[in-house]
Amino acid sequence: MNYNLSQIPERFEKPRQKGLTMVMDKGLSLRQVEDFLEVAGSYTDLVKLGWATSYVTPNLKEKLAIYKSAGIPVYFGGTLFEAFYIRGEVDEYRRVLDQYGMEYAEISDGSVEMNSEVKCEYIRQLSQQVTVLSEVGSKDEAKIIPPYKWIKLMRMELEAGAWKVIGEAREGGNVGLFRSSGEVRQGLVEEILTEIPEESIIWEAPQKSQQVWFVKLVGANVNVGNIAPNEVISLETIRLGLRGDTFDHFLTK
Ligand SMILES: C=C(OP(=O)(O)O)C(=O)O
Ligand SMILES: O=S([O-])[O-]
């Protein structure tokens, strides 16, 4: 840090299991990636190339190489897996992961209907090849999954070999974990946390008010995702009680 300040919550060192910041890159240029890493690389644990943007993003190999040289794992959004799945081309998806030297992959069913056994079988298979993150929750705001089902799916997917389960919110933070207004489904999150260890979950929380809510509930070292590249420094101050929203939260005197 740039100077000393007392009563700052401790952040774990990278690589860490708790306190992860997953950033969504939805089409940064190579130069923007370099600028982003200069500012936020040390606070960023994972980068997701949002949904299927990797299909159209220019200079994909070069972009992956820049993240790799900064030691930051990158994966393609779960929607890309779903795009291959719906076409019956999951074997081809596995070849794409190989071709690009991917070490992480996301498996989700936010835009498709997929039986949970089938999803778990993909998690089992893919986790032989890469570290798997699996996402729970629909991208369809009309589809409200009750808490017991979130818990059941998260447990099954972790048992099938997922390294972390991700709670769906999309880029906007207005589905899945959240109501269409962006308000947290508090009862849902609290119930999930009674059954699933907090370090096993990454909560998609793109909006500032959502990040604040999770830091207050879980603590400075909550795992959050879908953070915009230019919000990482802001998030770090929220985690440390150095923005108005969490200013009093960590003070002991
Ligand atoms: C974040 C999104 O998708 P994915 O989880 O596939 O990256 C989205 O569609 O807003
Ligand atoms: O489960 S809730 O609080 O919508």
Tab-separated table of C-alpha atoms and ligand atoms in Angstrom:
chain	number	residue	atom	x	y	z
A	1	MET	CA	0.000	0.000	0.000
A	2	ASN	CA	1.140	3.554	-0.487
A	3	TYR	CA	1.062	4.560	3.179
A	4	ASN	CA	0.142	3.157	6.594
A	5	LEU	CA	-3.379	3.193	7.937
A	6	SER	CA	-4.599	1.165	10.908
A	7	GLN	CA	-7.756	-0.924	11.207
A	8	ILE	CA	-7.702	-2.074	7.609
A	9	PRO	CA	-9.051	-5.601	7.133
A	10	GLU	CA	-6.449	-8.128	6.078
A	11	ARG	CA	-6.569	-9.262	2.469
A	12	PHE	CA	-5.208	-12.701	1.623
A	13	GLU	CA	-2.290	-12.907	-0.804
A	14	LYS	CA	-2.799	-14.214	-4.341
A	15	PRO	CA	-3.240	-17.003	-5.289
A	16	ARG	CA	-6.078	-17.203	-2.787
A	17	GLN	CA	-9.296	-19.144	-2.312
A	18	LYS	CA	-11.129	-16.311	-0.596
A	19	GLY	CA	-11.299	-12.665	-1.535
A	20	LEU	CA	-11.301	-13.321	-5.276
A	21	THR	CA	-12.082	-10.550	-7.736
A	22	MET	CA	-13.242	-11.923	-11.086
A	23	VAL	CA	-13.224	-9.273	-13.792
A	24	MET	CA	-15.255	-9.335	-16.968
A	25	ASP	CA	-13.426	-8.341	-20.140
A	26	LYS	CA	-16.033	-7.911	-22.861
A	27	GLY	CA	-13.710	-6.756	-25.596
A	28	LEU	CA	-10.758	-4.766	-24.273
A	29	SER	CA	-8.046	-4.056	-26.817
A	30	LEU	CA	-4.530	-5.370	-26.241
A	31	ARG	CA	-3.452	-1.919	-25.160
A	32	GLN	CA	-6.410	-1.620	-22.797
A	33	VAL	CA	-5.517	-4.989	-21.277
A	34	GLU	CA	-1.991	-3.734	-20.632
A	35	ASP	CA	-3.319	-0.538	-19.042
A	36	PHE	CA	-5.849	-2.495	-17.000
A	37	LEU	CA	-3.145	-4.851	-15.708
A	38	GLU	CA	-0.864	-1.975	-14.755
A	39	VAL	CA	-3.584	-0.528	-12.513
A	40	ALA	CA	-5.572	-3.520	-11.359
A	41	GLY	CA	-3.515	-6.658	-12.063
A	42	SER	CA	-2.462	-7.126	-8.452
A	43	TYR	CA	-6.089	-6.958	-7.281
A	44	THR	CA	-7.484	-9.243	-9.998
A	45	ASP	CA	-7.615	-13.016	-9.507
A	46	LEU	CA	-9.480	-14.171	-12.601
A	47	VAL	CA	-10.604	-12.703	-15.902
A	48	LYS	CA	-13.624	-13.903	-17.844
A	49	LEU	CA	-13.922	-13.019	-21.506
A	50	GLY	CA	-17.661	-12.315	-21.228
A	51	TRP	CA	-20.170	-14.723	-22.781
A	52	ALA	CA	-19.051	-15.602	-26.350
A	53	THR	CA	-17.082	-12.414	-27.033
A	54	SER	CA	-14.011	-14.595	-27.626
A	55	TYR	CA	-15.595	-15.707	-30.925
A	56	VAL	CA	-15.312	-12.210	-32.394
A	57	THR	CA	-12.583	-10.573	-30.320
A	58	PRO	CA	-9.526	-9.693	-32.462
A	59	ASN	CA	-6.013	-10.805	-31.466
A	60	LEU	CA	-7.382	-13.440	-29.099
A	61	LYS	CA	-4.124	-15.403	-28.824
A	62	GLU	CA	-2.154	-12.246	-28.100
A	63	LYS	CA	-4.694	-11.144	-25.494
A	64	LEU	CA	-4.519	-14.506	-23.720
A	65	ALA	CA	-0.737	-14.306	-23.767
A	66	ILE	CA	-0.746	-10.909	-22.051
A	67	TYR	CA	-2.976	-12.170	-19.252
A	68	LYS	CA	-0.837	-15.297	-18.965
A	69	SER	CA	2.375	-13.338	-18.616
A	70	ALA	CA	0.704	-11.363	-15.806
A	71	GLY	CA	-0.151	-14.671	-14.088
A	72	ILE	CA	-3.888	-14.093	-14.256
A	73	PRO	CA	-6.069	-17.063	-15.245
A	74	VAL	CA	-8.546	-16.376	-18.047
A	75	TYR	CA	-11.621	-18.293	-19.137
A	76	PHE	CA	-14.340	-17.976	-21.719
A	77	GLY	CA	-17.869	-17.094	-20.486
A	78	GLY	CA	-20.208	-19.999	-19.899
A	79	THR	CA	-22.396	-18.821	-22.753
A	80	LEU	CA	-19.665	-20.004	-25.139
A	81	PHE	CA	-19.900	-23.521	-23.693
A	82	GLU	CA	-23.690	-23.300	-24.105
A	83	ALA	CA	-23.316	-22.178	-27.742
A	84	PHE	CA	-21.317	-25.337	-28.508
A	85	TYR	CA	-23.632	-27.499	-26.386
A	86	ILE	CA	-26.848	-26.389	-28.111
A	87	ARG	CA	-25.263	-27.258	-31.478
A	88	GLY	CA	-24.148	-30.689	-30.264
A	89	GLU	CA	-20.489	-29.634	-30.598
A	90	VAL	CA	-19.048	-29.961	-27.089
A	91	ASP	CA	-16.146	-32.082	-28.422
A	92	GLU	CA	-15.239	-29.165	-30.648
A	93	TYR	CA	-15.430	-26.860	-27.604
A	94	ARG	CA	-12.873	-29.060	-25.869
A	95	ARG	CA	-10.616	-28.775	-28.909
A	96	VAL	CA	-10.968	-24.977	-28.824
A	97	LEU	CA	-9.915	-24.966	-25.172
A	98	ASP	CA	-6.851	-27.009	-26.132
A	99	GLN	CA	-6.071	-24.912	-29.173
A	100	TYR	CA	-5.992	-21.751	-27.056
A	101	GLY	CA	-4.160	-23.375	-24.159
A	102	MET	CA	-7.004	-22.632	-21.734
A	103	GLU	CA	-6.480	-23.821	-18.171
A	104	TYR	CA	-9.913	-22.796	-16.873
A	105	ALA	CA	-13.421	-23.142	-18.299
A	106	GLU	CA	-16.922	-22.207	-17.256
A	107	ILE	CA	-19.865	-24.541	-17.587
A	108	SER	CA	-23.273	-22.940	-17.290
A	109	ASP	CA	-26.870	-23.411	-18.348
A	110	GLY	CA	-28.109	-19.838	-18.111
A	111	SER	CA	-29.522	-19.727	-21.634
A	112	VAL	CA	-30.288	-23.405	-22.303
A	113	GLU	CA	-32.315	-26.163	-20.698
A	114	MET	CA	-29.916	-28.755	-19.329
A	115	ASN	CA	-30.646	-31.613	-16.979
A	116	SER	CA	-28.504	-31.265	-13.835
A	117	GLU	CA	-27.099	-34.794	-14.296
A	118	VAL	CA	-25.980	-33.909	-17.818
A	119	LYS	CA	-24.387	-30.682	-16.583
A	120	CYS	CA	-22.563	-32.562	-13.830
A	121	GLU	CA	-21.288	-35.098	-16.364
A	122	TYR	CA	-19.793	-32.237	-18.406
A	123	ILE	CA	-18.246	-30.836	-15.224
A	124	ARG	CA	-16.724	-34.260	-14.477
A	125	GLN	CA	-15.365	-34.643	-18.017
A	126	LEU	CA	-14.035	-31.120	-18.411
A	127	SER	CA	-12.409	-31.090	-15.007
A	128	GLN	CA	-10.032	-33.785	-16.324
A	129	GLN	CA	-8.790	-31.181	-18.825
A	130	VAL	CA	-9.104	-27.787	-17.046
A	131	THR	CA	-10.133	-26.154	-13.779
A	132	VAL	CA	-13.909	-25.823	-14.004
A	133	LEU	CA	-16.077	-23.029	-12.713
A	134	SER	CA	-19.743	-23.860	-12.940
A	135	GLU	CA	-22.498	-21.334	-12.902
A	136	VAL	CA	-25.878	-21.727	-11.253
A	137	GLY	CA	-28.881	-19.582	-12.145
A	138	SER	CA	-30.825	-18.633	-15.238
A	139	LYS	CA	-30.370	-15.573	-17.426
A	140	ASP	CA	-34.140	-15.534	-17.838
A	141	GLU	CA	-35.584	-13.125	-15.260
A	142	ALA	CA	-38.903	-14.959	-15.350
A	143	LYS	CA	-37.217	-18.132	-14.123
A	144	ILE	CA	-37.069	-17.916	-10.325
A	145	ILE	CA	-35.142	-20.839	-8.856
A	146	PRO	CA	-36.046	-21.468	-5.201
A	147	PRO	CA	-33.212	-21.413	-2.629
A	148	TYR	CA	-33.311	-25.180	-1.905
A	149	LYS	CA	-32.666	-25.822	-5.583
A	150	TRP	CA	-29.737	-23.391	-5.792
A	151	ILE	CA	-28.224	-25.223	-2.825
A	152	LYS	CA	-28.828	-28.658	-4.334
A	153	LEU	CA	-27.317	-27.648	-7.692
A	154	MET	CA	-24.299	-25.942	-6.127
A	155	ARG	CA	-23.597	-28.974	-3.971
A	156	MET	CA	-23.936	-31.392	-6.914
A	157	GLU	CA	-21.677	-29.293	-9.143
A	158	LEU	CA	-18.961	-28.948	-6.490
A	159	GLU	CA	-19.116	-32.701	-5.919
A	160	ALA	CA	-18.838	-33.256	-9.681
A	161	GLY	CA	-15.508	-31.404	-9.646
A	162	ALA	CA	-16.208	-27.694	-10.024
A	163	TRP	CA	-13.493	-25.621	-8.334
A	164	LYS	CA	-15.981	-22.820	-7.620
A	165	VAL	CA	-19.654	-22.291	-8.280
A	166	ILE	CA	-20.734	-18.927	-9.610
A	167	GLY	CA	-24.042	-17.278	-8.705
A	168	GLU	CA	-25.581	-15.833	-11.875
A	169	ALA	CA	-26.349	-12.111	-12.230
A	170	ARG	CA	-25.333	-11.278	-15.831
A	171	GLU	CA	-23.465	-8.093	-16.721
A	172	GLY	CA	-26.343	-5.955	-15.460
A	173	GLY	CA	-26.862	-7.579	-12.053
A	174	ASN	CA	-30.597	-7.894	-12.587
A	175	VAL	CA	-31.331	-11.642	-12.684
A	176	GLY	CA	-30.516	-14.736	-10.647
A	177	LEU	CA	-29.156	-13.515	-7.307
A	178	PHE	CA	-30.880	-10.177	-7.822
A	179	ARG	CA	-34.345	-8.862	-8.540
A	180	SER	CA	-34.869	-6.959	-11.793
A	181	SER	CA	-34.322	-3.730	-9.793
A	182	GLY	CA	-30.836	-4.974	-8.851
A	183	GLU	CA	-31.868	-5.561	-5.232
A	184	VAL	CA	-30.233	-8.635	-3.680
A	185	ARG	CA	-32.398	-11.677	-3.033
A	186	GLN	CA	-31.152	-11.588	0.539
A	187	GLY	CA	-33.038	-14.623	1.774
A	188	LEU	CA	-31.617	-16.642	-1.099
A	189	VAL	CA	-27.996	-15.642	-0.435
A	190	GLU	CA	-28.288	-16.148	3.315
A	191	GLU	CA	-29.810	-19.573	2.835
A	192	ILE	CA	-27.123	-20.624	0.372
A	193	LEU	CA	-24.468	-19.581	2.900
A	194	THR	CA	-25.936	-21.854	5.572
A	195	GLU	CA	-25.147	-24.866	3.359
A	196	ILE	CA	-22.314	-24.032	0.962
A	197	PRO	CA	-18.871	-22.822	2.168
A	198	GLU	CA	-18.346	-19.184	1.240
A	199	GLU	CA	-14.940	-19.898	-0.332
A	200	SER	CA	-16.619	-22.234	-2.845
A	201	ILE	CA	-18.839	-19.493	-4.263
A	202	ILE	CA	-18.183	-16.518	-6.546
A	203	TRP	CA	-21.078	-14.070	-6.420
A	204	GLU	CA	-21.612	-12.101	-9.610
A	205	ALA	CA	-22.095	-8.565	-8.294
A	206	PRO	CA	-21.540	-5.998	-11.030
A	207	GLN	CA	-23.239	-3.068	-9.287
A	208	LYS	CA	-21.560	-1.083	-6.525
A	209	SER	CA	-24.529	-1.485	-4.138
A	210	GLN	CA	-24.308	-5.263	-4.653
A	211	GLN	CA	-20.563	-5.341	-3.922
A	212	VAL	CA	-21.186	-3.303	-0.759
A	213	TRP	CA	-23.916	-5.685	0.357
A	214	PHE	CA	-21.693	-8.746	-0.066
A	215	VAL	CA	-18.706	-7.135	1.687
A	216	LYS	CA	-20.942	-6.248	4.628
A	217	LEU	CA	-22.443	-9.740	4.795
A	218	VAL	CA	-19.392	-11.939	4.117
A	219	GLY	CA	-16.464	-9.601	4.761
A	220	ALA	CA	-13.543	-8.000	2.964
A	221	ASN	CA	-12.558	-11.367	1.491
A	222	VAL	CA	-15.786	-12.229	-0.264
A	223	ASN	CA	-15.454	-13.715	-3.765
A	224	VAL	CA	-17.172	-11.497	-6.310
A	225	GLY	CA	-17.372	-11.511	-10.080
A	226	ASN	CA	-18.471	-9.720	-13.238
A	227	ILE	CA	-16.546	-6.694	-12.006
A	228	ALA	CA	-15.931	-4.137	-14.754
A	229	PRO	CA	-12.221	-3.541	-15.403
A	230	ASN	CA	-12.460	0.103	-14.367
A	231	GLU	CA	-14.210	-0.783	-11.084
A	232	VAL	CA	-11.529	-3.013	-9.562
A	233	ILE	CA	-9.788	-0.262	-7.582
A	234	SER	CA	-13.138	1.018	-6.359
A	235	LEU	CA	-14.098	-2.500	-5.245
A	236	GLU	CA	-10.806	-2.864	-3.375
A	237	THR	CA	-11.566	0.299	-1.368
A	238	ILE	CA	-15.051	-1.018	-0.600
A	239	ARG	CA	-13.448	-4.230	0.682
A	240	LEU	CA	-11.068	-2.228	2.908
A	241	GLY	CA	-13.642	0.166	4.394
A	242	LEU	CA	-12.185	3.093	2.502
A	243	ARG	CA	-15.289	4.263	0.676
A	244	GLY	CA	-18.329	5.838	2.321
A	245	ASP	CA	-20.475	2.754	1.781
A	246	THR	CA	-18.390	0.515	4.100
A	247	PHE	CA	-16.516	3.284	5.956
A	248	ASP	CA	-17.667	2.286	9.465
A	249	HIS	CA	-17.912	-1.408	8.837
A	250	PHE	CA	-14.396	-2.485	9.871
A	251	LEU	CA	-13.606	0.164	12.487
A	252	THR	CA	-13.221	-1.222	15.984
A	253	LYS	CA	-12.858	2.103	17.824
B	1	LIG	C1	-22.101	-12.251	-18.196
B	1	LIG	C2	-22.870	-12.802	-19.127
B	1	LIG	O1	-22.669	-14.064	-19.647
B	1	LIG	P1	-21.504	-15.142	-19.259
B	1	LIG	O2	-21.752	-15.513	-17.809
B	1	LIG	O3	-21.672	-16.280	-20.189
B	1	LIG	O4	-20.185	-14.431	-19.424
B	1	LIG	C3	-24.009	-12.031	-19.690
B	1	LIG	O5	-24.638	-12.555	-20.598
B	1	LIG	O6	-24.294	-10.903	-19.220
B	2	LIG	O1	-35.135	-15.270	-1.336
B	2	LIG	S1	-35.458	-13.884	-1.416
B	2	LIG	O2	-35.110	-12.976	-0.354
B	2	LIG	O3	-36.066	-13.389	-2.609
